[in-house]
């Protein structure tokens, strides 16, 4: 069974190129320096179309979370812990938390990014207890 693959487009290609290299990349405006996630074509702070990126520290804390128990997800074993993570870099990101039981996850838990190589074309960021 294969995993659900993310949509990759010109706004997010840099992110997926980074995960293949073991980097968690965040879009950064070259004009004003604002960071944002998810990525998009124009800066939300200054409206510039001058996009760049920075490599994130890869650490953060759980802001909120859900435990997905149903329906089944192709390529995944249930339950799946999905968290909204406050990165130290100033953005929030949704991610799967692995190796933390569904009854152990809690708001404020420190996390660090790791990378799950699915195949030659896809490496997914996952989060572990820091």
Coordinates of C-alpha atoms in Angstrom, one line a residue:
X1 CA 0.0 0.0 0.0
X2 CA 1.4 3.4 -0.9
X3 CA 1.2 6.6 1.1
X4 CA -0.8 9.6 0.2
X5 CA 1.6 11.9 -1.7
X6 CA 1.6 15.7 -1.1
X7 CA 0.8 18.2 -3.9
X8 CA 4.0 19.7 -5.2
X9 CA 4.0 22.9 -7.2
X10 CA 6.3 25.9 -7.9
X11 CA 5.4 27.4 -4.5
X12 CA 6.3 24.3 -2.5
X13 CA 9.0 22.6 -4.6
X14 CA 11.8 24.2 -2.5
X15 CA 10.3 22.6 0.6
X16 CA 10.3 19.0 -0.8
X17 CA 13.7 19.5 -2.3
X18 CA 14.9 20.3 1.2
X19 CA 13.3 17.3 2.8
X20 CA 15.2 15.0 0.4
X21 CA 18.4 16.6 1.8
X22 CA 17.3 16.4 5.4
X23 CA 16.4 20.1 5.7
X24 CA 13.3 21.7 6.9
X25 CA 12.9 24.8 4.8
X26 CA 10.7 27.8 5.5
X27 CA 9.8 30.4 2.9
X28 CA 11.4 33.8 3.5
X29 CA 10.7 37.0 1.7
X30 CA 14.0 38.3 0.2
X31 CA 12.5 41.9 0.2
X32 CA 11.5 42.2 3.9
X33 CA 12.7 39.1 5.6
X34 CA 9.3 37.8 6.8
X35 CA 9.0 34.0 7.2
X36 CA 5.8 32.1 6.4
X37 CA 4.3 28.7 6.2
X38 CA 2.7 27.4 4.2
X39 CA 4.6 28.8 1.3
X40 CA 2.9 31.0 -1.4
X41 CA 3.6 33.2 -4.3
X42 CA 3.6 36.6 -2.6
X43 CA 4.8 37.9 0.8
X44 CA 1.9 38.5 3.2
X45 CA 3.8 41.3 4.9
X46 CA 5.0 43.4 2.0
X47 CA 3.3 41.9 -1.1
X48 CA 6.7 41.2 -2.8
X49 CA 7.1 38.3 -5.1
X50 CA 10.8 37.9 -4.2
X51 CA 10.7 34.4 -2.6
X52 CA 13.6 32.7 -0.9
X53 CA 13.9 30.3 2.0
X54 CA 15.8 29.6 5.2
X55 CA 16.7 26.2 6.8
X56 CA 14.7 25.9 10.0
X57 CA 16.3 24.9 13.3
X58 CA 13.9 21.9 13.3
X59 CA 12.6 22.3 16.8
X60 CA 9.3 23.5 18.3
X61 CA 6.5 22.7 20.7
X62 CA 3.0 21.3 20.3
X63 CA 0.5 24.1 20.0
X64 CA -2.5 21.7 19.5
X65 CA -3.0 18.2 18.3
X66 CA -5.5 15.6 17.1
X67 CA -5.4 11.8 17.3
X68 CA -6.7 10.3 14.0
X69 CA -8.4 7.0 14.6
X70 CA -10.7 6.6 11.6
X71 CA -11.1 6.4 8.6
X72 CA -8.0 4.4 7.5
X73 CA -5.2 6.3 5.7
X74 CA -3.3 4.5 2.9
X75 CA 0.1 3.5 4.1
X76 CA -0.4 4.5 7.7
X77 CA -1.1 2.5 10.8
X78 CA -3.8 4.0 13.1
X79 CA -3.9 5.9 15.4
X80 CA -1.9 8.8 13.9
X81 CA -0.9 11.8 16.0
X82 CA -1.1 15.0 14.1
X83 CA 0.1 18.2 15.7
X84 CA 0.2 21.9 15.0
X85 CA 3.8 22.8 15.9
X86 CA 5.1 26.2 17.0
X87 CA 8.6 26.3 15.4
X88 CA 11.3 28.3 17.1
X89 CA 11.7 30.0 13.7
X90 CA 8.4 31.9 14.1
X91 CA 5.9 29.8 12.1
X92 CA 3.4 27.1 12.8
X93 CA 3.4 23.8 10.9
X94 CA 1.2 20.7 10.8
X95 CA 3.1 17.5 11.1
X96 CA 2.8 13.8 12.1
X97 CA 4.3 13.0 15.5
X98 CA 5.9 9.6 15.7
X99 CA 7.1 7.4 18.6
X100 CA 4.8 9.3 21.0
X101 CA 1.7 7.3 22.2
X102 CA -1.7 8.9 21.6
X103 CA -2.2 9.2 25.4
X104 CA 1.3 10.8 25.9
X105 CA 1.1 13.7 23.5
X106 CA 0.4 17.0 25.2
X107 CA 0.3 20.7 24.5
X108 CA 3.7 22.3 25.1
X109 CA 5.7 19.1 24.4
X110 CA 9.0 19.9 22.8
X111 CA 9.6 18.3 19.4
X112 CA 12.3 17.9 16.8
X113 CA 12.0 17.2 13.2
X114 CA 13.2 13.9 11.6
X115 CA 12.8 12.7 8.0
X116 CA 11.1 9.6 6.7
X117 CA 12.4 8.6 3.3
X118 CA 9.4 6.9 1.6
X119 CA 11.1 6.4 -1.8
X120 CA 13.5 8.1 -4.2
X121 CA 11.0 10.9 -4.9
X122 CA 9.5 11.5 -1.5
X123 CA 10.9 12.2 2.0
X124 CA 8.4 13.3 4.6
X125 CA 9.2 15.4 7.7
X126 CA 8.0 13.7 10.9
X127 CA 8.3 15.0 14.5
X128 CA 9.7 13.2 17.5
X129 CA 9.9 14.1 21.2
X130 CA 12.9 16.4 21.7

